[in-house]
Short mmCIF file of C-alpha atoms and ligand atoms in Angstrom, two decimals:
data_model
loop_
_atom_site.label_atom_id
_atom_site.label_comp_id
_atom_site.label_asym_id
_atom_site.label_seq_id
_atom_site.Cartn_x
_atom_site.Cartn_y
_atom_site.Cartn_z
CA MET X 173 -29.96 4.04 -24.07
CA SER X 174 -32.28 5.02 -21.30
CA VAL X 175 -31.51 8.02 -19.07
CA SER X 176 -31.53 5.86 -16.10
CA SER X 177 -28.38 4.21 -17.01
CA ILE X 178 -26.42 7.48 -16.87
CA HIS X 179 -23.96 7.56 -14.17
CA TYR X 180 -24.52 10.61 -11.95
CA LEU X 181 -21.90 11.72 -9.43
CA SER X 182 -24.55 12.70 -6.80
CA LYS X 183 -25.68 9.06 -6.61
CA ILE X 184 -22.23 7.59 -5.90
CA PHE X 185 -21.57 6.56 -2.41
CA GLN X 186 -18.26 8.40 -1.71
CA PRO X 187 -18.09 9.44 1.95
CA VAL X 188 -15.06 11.48 2.51
CA THR X 189 -12.92 11.01 5.51
CA VAL X 190 -11.70 13.90 7.44
CA ILE X 191 -8.33 13.22 8.86
CA SER X 192 -7.61 15.24 11.99
CA LYS X 193 -6.14 14.92 15.41
CA THR X 194 -9.52 13.98 16.99
CA ALA X 195 -11.22 11.89 14.43
CA SER X 196 -11.16 8.10 14.54
CA ILE X 197 -8.26 8.23 11.99
CA SER X 198 -5.62 10.58 13.10
CA ARG X 199 -2.73 11.97 11.14
CA LYS X 200 -0.36 9.59 12.76
CA ASP X 201 -2.18 6.61 11.46
CA VAL X 202 -2.03 8.01 7.87
CA THR X 203 1.48 7.04 6.70
CA SER X 204 1.38 7.52 2.89
CA LYS X 205 0.14 9.97 0.28
CA SER X 206 -1.97 7.25 -1.34
CA GLN X 207 -3.42 6.14 1.90
CA ARG X 208 -4.47 9.86 2.76
CA LEU X 209 -5.79 10.63 -0.72
CA MET X 210 -7.89 7.30 -1.00
CA LEU X 211 -9.35 7.91 2.54
CA GLU X 212 -10.13 11.71 1.96
CA LEU X 213 -11.66 11.17 -1.43
CA GLY X 214 -13.89 8.28 -0.43
CA ILE X 215 -12.13 5.52 -2.44
CA ILE X 216 -11.64 3.27 0.66
CA ARG X 217 -12.59 3.56 4.27
CA GLN X 218 -10.94 2.03 7.31
CA SER X 219 -12.87 -0.47 9.30
CA SER X 220 -10.14 -1.21 11.99
CA PRO X 221 -6.47 -0.91 11.61
CA GLY X 222 -5.20 -2.79 8.55
CA PHE X 223 -8.77 -3.60 7.25
CA PHE X 224 -10.44 -1.40 4.67
CA HIS X 225 -13.78 -1.21 2.92
CA PHE X 226 -13.51 -0.72 -0.86
CA LEU X 227 -16.01 1.85 -1.56
CA PRO X 228 -17.75 1.97 -5.08
CA LEU X 229 -14.88 3.97 -6.82
CA GLY X 230 -12.34 1.64 -5.26
CA ILE X 231 -14.12 -1.46 -6.38
CA LYS X 232 -14.45 -0.02 -9.82
CA SER X 233 -10.76 0.38 -10.03
CA LEU X 234 -9.96 -3.09 -8.51
CA ASN X 235 -12.39 -4.80 -10.96
CA LYS X 236 -10.52 -3.16 -13.88
CA LEU X 237 -7.25 -4.60 -12.53
CA LYS X 238 -8.83 -8.00 -12.02
CA LYS X 239 -10.06 -7.92 -15.63
CA ILE X 240 -6.52 -7.37 -16.94
CA VAL X 241 -5.04 -10.09 -14.69
CA ASN X 242 -7.84 -12.54 -15.62
CA GLN X 243 -7.08 -11.94 -19.25
CA GLU X 244 -3.42 -12.47 -18.91
CA MET X 245 -3.89 -15.59 -16.74
CA ASN X 246 -6.22 -17.01 -19.56
CA ASN X 247 -3.48 -16.16 -22.11
CA VAL X 248 -0.99 -18.56 -20.38
CA GLY X 249 -3.51 -21.24 -19.96
CA GLY X 250 -4.60 -20.44 -16.36
CA GLN X 251 -7.76 -21.93 -14.90
CA ASN X 252 -9.57 -19.94 -12.40
CA VAL X 253 -10.40 -21.73 -8.93
CA LEU X 254 -11.23 -20.37 -5.47
CA CYS X 255 -9.89 -22.14 -2.50
CA PRO X 256 -11.46 -21.58 1.08
CA SER X 257 -9.75 -19.07 3.25
CA LEU X 258 -9.64 -21.25 6.19
CA ILE X 259 -7.24 -24.06 5.83
CA ASN X 260 -6.80 -27.02 8.28
CA CYS X 261 -3.54 -26.45 10.32
CA ASN X 262 -2.47 -30.09 9.77
CA LEU X 263 -1.51 -29.16 6.15
CA TRP X 264 0.75 -26.48 7.45
CA LYS X 265 2.21 -28.91 9.90
CA THR X 266 2.82 -31.41 7.03
CA SER X 267 4.67 -28.74 5.01
CA GLY X 268 6.72 -27.84 8.11
CA ARG X 269 5.66 -24.18 7.78
CA LEU X 270 3.52 -23.95 10.88
CA GLU X 271 6.32 -24.00 13.47
CA ASN X 272 8.11 -21.17 11.72
CA ALA X 273 4.99 -19.23 10.78
CA GLY X 274 5.13 -16.80 13.76
CA PRO X 275 2.50 -14.42 15.03
CA GLU X 276 1.72 -12.96 11.59
CA LEU X 277 -0.31 -16.16 10.85
CA PHE X 278 -3.91 -15.78 11.98
CA GLN X 279 -5.07 -18.95 13.52
CA LEU X 280 -8.45 -20.03 15.00
CA LYS X 281 -10.36 -23.00 16.27
CA ASP X 282 -13.83 -24.13 15.35
CA ARG X 283 -16.50 -25.53 17.78
CA HIS X 284 -14.88 -29.00 17.52
CA ARG X 285 -11.55 -27.51 18.48
CA HIS X 286 -10.05 -28.16 15.09
CA SER X 287 -7.45 -25.62 14.22
CA TYR X 288 -7.34 -23.56 11.08
CA VAL X 289 -5.12 -20.85 9.55
CA LEU X 290 -6.57 -17.94 7.81
CA SER X 291 -4.62 -18.30 4.76
CA PRO X 292 -1.90 -15.66 3.67
CA THR X 293 -1.04 -18.07 0.75
CA HIS X 294 -2.18 -21.38 -0.51
CA GLU X 295 0.64 -23.63 -1.42
CA GLU X 296 -0.55 -26.26 1.02
CA ALA X 297 -4.13 -26.04 0.22
CA ILE X 298 -3.59 -26.39 -3.55
CA SER X 299 -1.03 -29.25 -3.27
CA ASP X 300 -3.62 -31.01 -1.02
CA LEU X 301 -6.33 -30.48 -3.59
CA ILE X 302 -3.98 -32.17 -6.28
CA SER X 303 -2.99 -34.77 -3.79
CA SER X 304 -6.68 -35.69 -3.21
CA VAL X 305 -6.89 -36.80 -6.92
CA SER X 306 -3.29 -37.98 -7.31
CA PRO X 307 -1.62 -39.75 -9.12
CA LEU X 308 -2.86 -37.80 -12.16
CA SER X 309 -1.93 -38.93 -15.61
CA TYR X 310 1.14 -37.15 -17.01
CA LYS X 311 -1.09 -36.14 -19.96
CA GLN X 312 -2.81 -33.57 -17.65
CA PHE X 313 0.13 -31.43 -17.41
CA PRO X 314 1.16 -28.63 -17.41
CA LEU X 315 -1.60 -27.60 -14.94
CA ARG X 316 -2.01 -23.89 -14.01
CA LEU X 317 -4.56 -22.94 -11.46
CA TYR X 318 -5.09 -19.53 -10.02
CA GLN X 319 -7.46 -17.50 -7.81
CA ILE X 320 -8.17 -13.95 -6.84
CA SER X 321 -9.05 -13.77 -3.19
CA SER X 322 -8.54 -12.07 0.18
CA LYS X 323 -5.49 -13.09 2.15
CA TYR X 324 -4.62 -12.37 5.60
CA ARG X 325 -1.60 -11.50 7.63
CA ASP X 326 -1.56 -10.26 11.28
CA GLU X 327 0.90 -7.43 10.76
CA ILE X 328 2.27 -6.09 13.98
CA LYS X 329 2.03 -2.62 12.55
CA PRO X 330 -0.35 -2.28 9.55
CA ARG X 331 0.59 0.84 7.56
CA PHE X 332 0.32 2.66 4.19
CA GLY X 333 -3.32 1.82 3.88
CA LEU X 334 -3.86 -0.84 1.38
CA MET X 335 -0.13 -1.49 0.93
CA ARG X 336 0.39 -3.26 4.16
CA GLY X 337 -3.00 -4.24 5.41
CA ARG X 338 -4.03 -7.31 7.47
CA GLU X 339 -6.37 -8.32 4.82
CA PHE X 340 -5.54 -7.78 1.10
CA VAL X 341 -6.52 -9.05 -2.31
CA MET X 342 -4.20 -11.33 -4.15
CA LYS X 343 -4.00 -13.14 -7.24
CA ASP X 344 -2.00 -16.37 -6.73
CA MET X 345 -1.28 -18.96 -9.44
CA TYR X 346 0.10 -22.39 -8.63
CA THR X 347 1.62 -24.32 -11.54
CA PHE X 348 2.35 -28.11 -11.78
CA ASP X 349 4.73 -29.70 -14.31
CA THR X 350 6.08 -33.18 -14.57
CA ASP X 351 9.85 -32.25 -14.77
CA ILE X 352 12.11 -29.47 -13.85
CA GLU X 353 12.84 -28.38 -17.44
CA SER X 354 9.04 -27.82 -18.14
CA ALA X 355 8.58 -26.13 -14.63
CA LYS X 356 11.27 -23.65 -15.66
CA GLN X 357 9.51 -23.00 -18.93
CA THR X 358 6.32 -22.33 -17.02
CA TYR X 359 8.12 -20.04 -14.78
CA ASP X 360 9.53 -17.99 -17.64
CA LEU X 361 6.17 -17.86 -19.41
CA LEU X 362 4.65 -16.47 -16.07
CA CYS X 363 7.41 -13.88 -15.66
CA GLU X 364 6.61 -12.69 -19.22
CA SER X 365 2.95 -12.59 -18.39
CA TYR X 366 3.70 -10.45 -15.43
CA ASN X 367 5.62 -8.11 -17.66
CA ASN X 368 2.59 -7.76 -19.83
CA ILE X 369 0.29 -6.98 -16.89
CA PHE X 370 2.66 -4.27 -15.57
CA LYS X 371 3.11 -2.81 -19.01
CA LYS X 372 -0.76 -2.64 -19.38
CA VAL X 373 -1.10 -0.94 -15.95
CA GLY X 374 1.56 1.58 -17.24
CA VAL X 375 3.45 2.30 -13.99
CA ASP X 376 7.35 1.95 -14.42
CA PHE X 377 8.37 -1.29 -12.81
CA ILE X 378 11.43 -3.39 -12.37
CA LYS X 379 12.05 -7.17 -12.15
CA VAL X 380 14.79 -8.20 -9.78
CA LEU X 381 16.18 -11.37 -8.25
CA GLY X 382 14.13 -12.09 -5.18
CA THR X 383 14.43 -13.72 -1.73
CA THR X 384 12.52 -16.93 -1.22
CA GLY X 385 11.74 -16.27 2.38
CA ASN X 386 9.34 -18.64 4.07
CA ILE X 387 7.79 -19.67 0.73
CA GLY X 388 10.96 -21.32 -0.32
CA GLY X 389 12.09 -22.81 -3.58
CA SER X 390 15.24 -22.41 -5.80
CA VAL X 391 14.48 -19.33 -8.00
CA SER X 392 12.55 -16.26 -7.32
CA HIS X 393 11.96 -12.87 -8.86
CA GLU X 394 10.32 -9.78 -7.47
CA PHE X 395 8.32 -7.07 -9.41
CA HIS X 396 8.71 -3.56 -7.85
CA PHE X 397 7.59 -0.01 -8.19
CA LYS X 398 10.22 2.51 -7.14
CA ALA X 399 8.87 4.80 -4.40
CA GLU X 400 10.23 6.59 -1.39
CA ILE X 401 7.89 4.93 1.04
CA GLY X 402 8.78 1.45 -0.31
CA GLU X 403 9.88 -1.05 2.42
CA ASP X 404 12.10 -3.12 0.17
CA LYS X 405 15.52 -2.06 -0.94
CA VAL X 406 16.80 -3.15 -4.36
CA LEU X 407 20.35 -2.88 -5.49
CA PHE X 408 21.42 -2.19 -9.13
CA CYS X 409 25.02 -2.76 -10.18
CA HIS X 410 26.14 -0.48 -13.08
CA ASN X 411 29.19 -2.52 -13.55
CA CYS X 412 27.53 -5.92 -14.34
CA ASN X 413 23.84 -4.87 -14.66
CA TYR X 414 22.91 -7.18 -11.65
CA SER X 415 19.66 -6.13 -9.88
CA GLY X 416 18.35 -7.87 -6.83
CA ASN X 417 16.76 -7.41 -3.41
CA LEU X 418 19.25 -6.01 -0.95
CA ASP X 419 18.51 -8.81 1.48
CA LEU X 420 20.43 -11.03 -1.16
CA CYS X 421 23.62 -8.88 -0.89
CA ASN X 422 26.30 -8.63 1.78
CA ASN X 423 27.27 -5.25 3.01
CA GLU X 424 25.74 -3.19 0.13
CA LYS X 425 28.05 -4.82 -2.29
CA CYS X 426 27.11 -6.37 -5.72
CA PRO X 427 26.92 -10.14 -4.94
CA VAL X 428 27.97 -11.00 -8.57
CA CYS X 429 31.09 -8.75 -9.30
CA GLY X 430 31.80 -7.27 -5.82
CA GLU X 431 31.27 -3.71 -6.98
CA GLU X 432 30.76 -1.25 -4.02
CA LYS X 433 30.71 2.12 -5.77
CA GLN X 434 28.94 1.93 -9.07
CA ILE X 435 25.76 0.72 -7.45
CA ASP X 436 22.37 2.28 -6.74
CA ILE X 437 20.16 1.34 -3.85
CA SER X 438 16.38 2.34 -4.17
CA ASN X 439 13.40 1.96 -2.09
CA CYS X 440 10.75 -0.08 -3.75
CA ILE X 441 7.29 -1.35 -3.23
CA GLU X 442 7.02 -5.18 -4.07
CA VAL X 443 4.01 -5.69 -6.13
CA GLY X 444 4.60 -9.22 -7.56
CA HIS X 445 6.71 -12.30 -6.67
CA THR X 446 7.43 -15.44 -8.42
CA PHE X 447 8.88 -18.73 -7.11
CA LEU X 448 10.06 -21.93 -8.72
CA LEU X 449 9.25 -24.23 -5.84
CA GLY X 450 10.38 -27.59 -7.08
CA ASP X 451 8.84 -30.46 -4.90
CA LYS X 452 8.97 -28.42 -1.61
CA TYR X 453 5.21 -28.83 -1.13
CA SER X 454 4.31 -31.53 -3.60
CA LYS X 455 6.60 -33.96 -1.94
CA PRO X 456 5.23 -33.87 1.74
CA LEU X 457 1.74 -33.39 0.67
CA LYS X 458 1.89 -36.12 -1.96
CA ALA X 459 0.74 -34.15 -5.12
CA THR X 460 1.92 -36.64 -7.73
CA PHE X 461 1.47 -37.81 -11.35
CA LEU X 462 1.75 -41.20 -12.80
CA SER X 463 4.83 -41.43 -14.89
CA LYS X 464 5.06 -43.42 -18.23
CA ASP X 465 6.29 -46.38 -16.35
CA ASN X 466 3.37 -46.11 -13.96
CA LYS X 467 5.21 -44.76 -10.84
CA PRO X 468 3.89 -41.88 -8.84
CA VAL X 469 6.35 -39.01 -8.89
CA ALA X 470 6.07 -35.63 -7.10
CA LEU X 471 5.05 -32.71 -9.25
CA GLN X 472 7.31 -29.70 -9.89
CA MET X 473 5.56 -26.48 -8.71
CA GLY X 474 5.64 -22.88 -9.26
CA CYS X 475 3.75 -20.20 -7.34
CA PHE X 476 3.10 -16.68 -8.64
CA GLY X 477 1.66 -13.91 -6.50
CA LEU X 478 0.40 -10.38 -7.47
CA GLY X 479 -0.85 -8.08 -4.63
CA LEU X 480 -3.89 -6.53 -6.42
CA SER X 481 -4.94 -4.14 -3.63
CA ARG X 482 -1.28 -3.14 -3.28
CA ILE X 483 -0.71 -2.55 -7.00
CA LEU X 484 -3.82 -0.17 -6.86
CA ALA X 485 -2.40 1.76 -3.90
CA ALA X 486 1.16 1.73 -5.14
CA SER X 487 0.08 3.09 -8.50
CA VAL X 488 -1.73 5.88 -6.74
CA GLU X 489 1.26 6.48 -4.57
CA VAL X 490 3.70 6.67 -7.48
CA LEU X 491 1.57 8.75 -9.83
CA SER X 492 -0.42 11.17 -7.60
CA LEU X 493 0.26 14.80 -6.72
CA GLU X 494 0.17 15.83 -3.13
CA GLN X 495 -3.43 16.92 -3.20
CA GLU X 496 -4.77 15.08 -6.52
CA ILE X 497 -5.04 11.39 -7.22
CA ARG X 498 -3.57 10.26 -10.55
CA TRP X 499 -4.53 6.82 -11.68
CA PRO X 500 -3.15 4.72 -14.46
CA ASP X 501 -5.69 5.31 -17.33
CA VAL X 502 -6.72 1.67 -17.43
CA LEU X 503 -7.50 1.67 -13.62
CA ALA X 504 -9.34 5.02 -13.11
CA PRO X 505 -12.78 4.44 -11.72
CA TYR X 506 -13.99 6.82 -14.46
CA ASN X 507 -12.14 8.25 -17.43
CA VAL X 508 -14.36 11.13 -18.36
CA VAL X 509 -16.56 13.49 -16.25
CA ILE X 510 -19.04 15.86 -17.79
CA ILE X 511 -19.70 19.17 -15.86
CA PRO X 512 -23.07 21.04 -16.81
CA PRO X 513 -23.59 24.61 -15.93
CA LYS X 514 -24.65 25.68 -12.42
CA MET X 515 -28.31 25.72 -11.62
CA GLY X 516 -30.05 28.95 -12.38
CA SER X 517 -27.45 30.29 -14.85
CA LYS X 518 -28.32 31.39 -18.28
CA GLU X 519 -26.05 28.72 -19.66
CA GLU X 520 -28.17 26.17 -17.88
CA GLN X 521 -31.32 27.33 -19.63
CA ASP X 522 -29.45 27.21 -22.99
CA THR X 523 -27.95 23.74 -22.62
CA LYS X 524 -30.72 21.63 -21.13
CA HIS X 525 -29.93 17.90 -21.58
CA VAL X 526 -26.69 18.57 -23.39
CA ALA X 527 -24.70 16.68 -20.91
CA GLU X 528 -26.92 13.54 -21.21
CA ILE X 529 -26.87 13.78 -24.91
CA LEU X 530 -23.10 14.15 -24.91
CA TYR X 531 -22.73 11.25 -22.48
CA THR X 532 -24.94 8.90 -24.67
CA ARG X 533 -22.96 9.87 -27.84
CA LEU X 534 -19.54 9.42 -26.21
CA GLU X 535 -20.59 5.89 -25.00
CA SER X 536 -22.10 4.81 -28.21
CA ALA X 537 -19.13 6.10 -30.26
CA ILE X 538 -16.47 4.62 -27.93
CA PRO X 539 -17.69 1.21 -26.73
CA HIS X 540 -14.84 0.99 -24.09
CA LEU X 541 -16.12 4.04 -22.40
CA THR X 542 -19.27 2.28 -21.36
CA ASP X 543 -19.69 2.74 -17.67
CA ASN X 544 -16.49 5.12 -17.59
CA VAL X 545 -18.31 8.41 -18.12
CA LEU X 546 -19.78 10.31 -15.20
CA VAL X 547 -21.93 13.44 -15.17
CA ASP X 548 -21.39 15.78 -12.15
CA ASP X 549 -25.06 16.66 -11.50
CA ARG X 550 -24.32 18.53 -8.28
CA LEU X 551 -25.79 21.62 -10.10
CA SER X 552 -25.82 23.77 -6.96
CA LEU X 553 -22.04 23.96 -6.96
CA THR X 554 -20.04 26.27 -9.29
CA ILE X 555 -18.35 24.69 -12.36
CA GLY X 556 -15.00 25.81 -10.77
CA ARG X 557 -15.70 23.81 -7.57
CA ARG X 558 -16.70 20.58 -9.42
CA HIS X 559 -13.71 20.96 -11.79
CA LEU X 560 -11.47 21.06 -8.66
CA ASP X 561 -13.26 17.97 -7.24
CA ALA X 562 -12.76 16.13 -10.59
CA ARG X 563 -9.05 16.96 -10.55
CA ARG X 564 -8.68 15.70 -6.99
CA VAL X 565 -10.31 12.39 -7.67
CA GLY X 566 -8.34 12.13 -10.90
CA TYR X 567 -10.69 11.86 -13.81
CA ARG X 568 -8.57 12.11 -16.87
CA TYR X 569 -10.80 14.13 -19.11
CA VAL X 570 -13.01 16.87 -17.61
CA ILE X 571 -15.66 18.26 -20.12
CA VAL X 572 -17.11 21.62 -19.23
CA ILE X 573 -20.47 22.72 -20.59
CA ASN X 574 -20.29 26.43 -20.65
CA LYS X 575 -21.73 29.28 -22.75
CA LYS X 576 -19.69 28.14 -25.86
CA ALA X 577 -21.84 24.97 -25.93
CA SER X 578 -24.96 27.08 -26.57
CA GLU X 579 -23.51 28.93 -29.65
CA SER X 580 -24.61 28.15 -33.16
CA VAL X 581 -21.61 25.95 -33.58
CA PRO X 582 -21.49 24.32 -30.09
CA LEU X 583 -18.01 23.82 -28.69
CA PHE X 584 -17.12 21.98 -25.47
CA GLU X 585 -14.20 22.64 -23.21
CA LEU X 586 -12.14 19.68 -22.82
CA ASN X 587 -9.50 19.50 -19.96
CA ASP X 588 -6.82 16.86 -19.89
CA ILE X 589 -5.63 16.69 -16.21
CA LYS X 590 -2.59 14.57 -17.18
CA THR X 591 -1.24 17.05 -19.65
CA ASN X 592 -2.93 20.22 -18.26
CA GLY X 593 -4.16 20.88 -21.88
CA GLN X 594 -7.32 22.74 -22.49
CA LEU X 595 -9.12 22.64 -25.90
CA TYR X 596 -12.49 23.86 -27.36
CA LEU X 597 -13.80 21.23 -29.68
CA SER X 598 -16.90 20.42 -31.53
CA GLU X 599 -18.76 17.31 -30.49
CA ASN X 600 -17.22 15.23 -33.27
CA GLU X 601 -13.79 16.53 -32.66
CA LEU X 602 -14.25 15.88 -28.79
CA ILE X 603 -15.35 12.30 -29.52
CA SER X 604 -12.44 11.67 -31.87
CA PHE X 605 -9.88 13.17 -29.47
CA ILE X 606 -10.95 10.98 -26.59
CA LYS X 607 -11.12 7.88 -28.72
CA ASP X 608 -7.58 8.50 -30.10
CA ASN X 609 -6.13 9.44 -26.65
CA THR X 610 -7.52 6.74 -24.24
CA VAL X 611 -6.19 3.27 -24.05
CA LEU X 612 -8.49 1.15 -22.03
ZN1 ZN W 197 27.85 -6.20 -10.27
#
């Protein structure tokens, strides 16, 4: 491995945002811990209210989440597509959604005065795609198409950073089956797949009965992270184990058994939503298959959304300390940071290139650490200062090269910011420890 491929912290574009009363982003605009930390530490940067740049560390984390999601979508036979963001308004008229859409729907006209929506979701677009090749043979099904793309919603009051922005990154899958029974099987399979995704992410989640809202359909579930700032309320009944969005309940009562006392109501952040749609979109938009007796029949659809940028922010919200980001291990931009001694110190003279050698050995011994190790080469700063920065950005393992690394049996200081443990380990012990303790 050549030295040029080493990731050096000084080269990372990570502009911090100072949040004050006078700056372009003031304290009143910063409404959640995750938003503040991600802005302050250069993970994201606001472009205008509700719109954010993902900076290199943010993108690295987002790409890790995309990889997990792509893998799971492939496991359930999903095929990746990418629909345009601008969708002809006529499709939304046909489905009947345009008139009820309200001001949250971005709309614009092209030079020919044709109207488009900047899509918040793609049921119409994907149904129209299938319609354009309909009727398809029943042998083509089940068909499961998904995309990962930016979605748009003109929030009256964007807040909590990536959690309620006006542009956000979603994974949306649309499934097509030939009958209700197989559509239900697809639905259960996808719910199971969502369980797998959230287990991999590693933040505690719950799946509850959901509201169908303006998407519609007959069955719906929501996946939530519990959090104080969550805008959804979820009711749990200890009497019958029912759990559902509070919007489904009357007067804070369990809608199944009527229990009023043995219930908990928690604030939650919705991170995923599944819908069994039936033929709500396939019928008006004519997405059909050819039955065995050669008749075109409307397909049974499901739609499955995951808010990827929201999952990222919500994970940070749930796991972080007040002043220090904590990531799920699988989503951290880097997992290991190596801090060499300060420039001009005796330790620096005695440990030349040790950081680079250790970096190379870590990556070659632990393949999944490739591109996940960082050298903090800001040698004019003290070890203490860089250690503090590493804790704030939330790198799980902080390896400090100090005078013990220049002894006859070199030892490295390994700090685990999750357990607050500190160990002195030989190079081999260090590599085994990290190998055994990281799940990526
Ligand atoms: Zn109940």
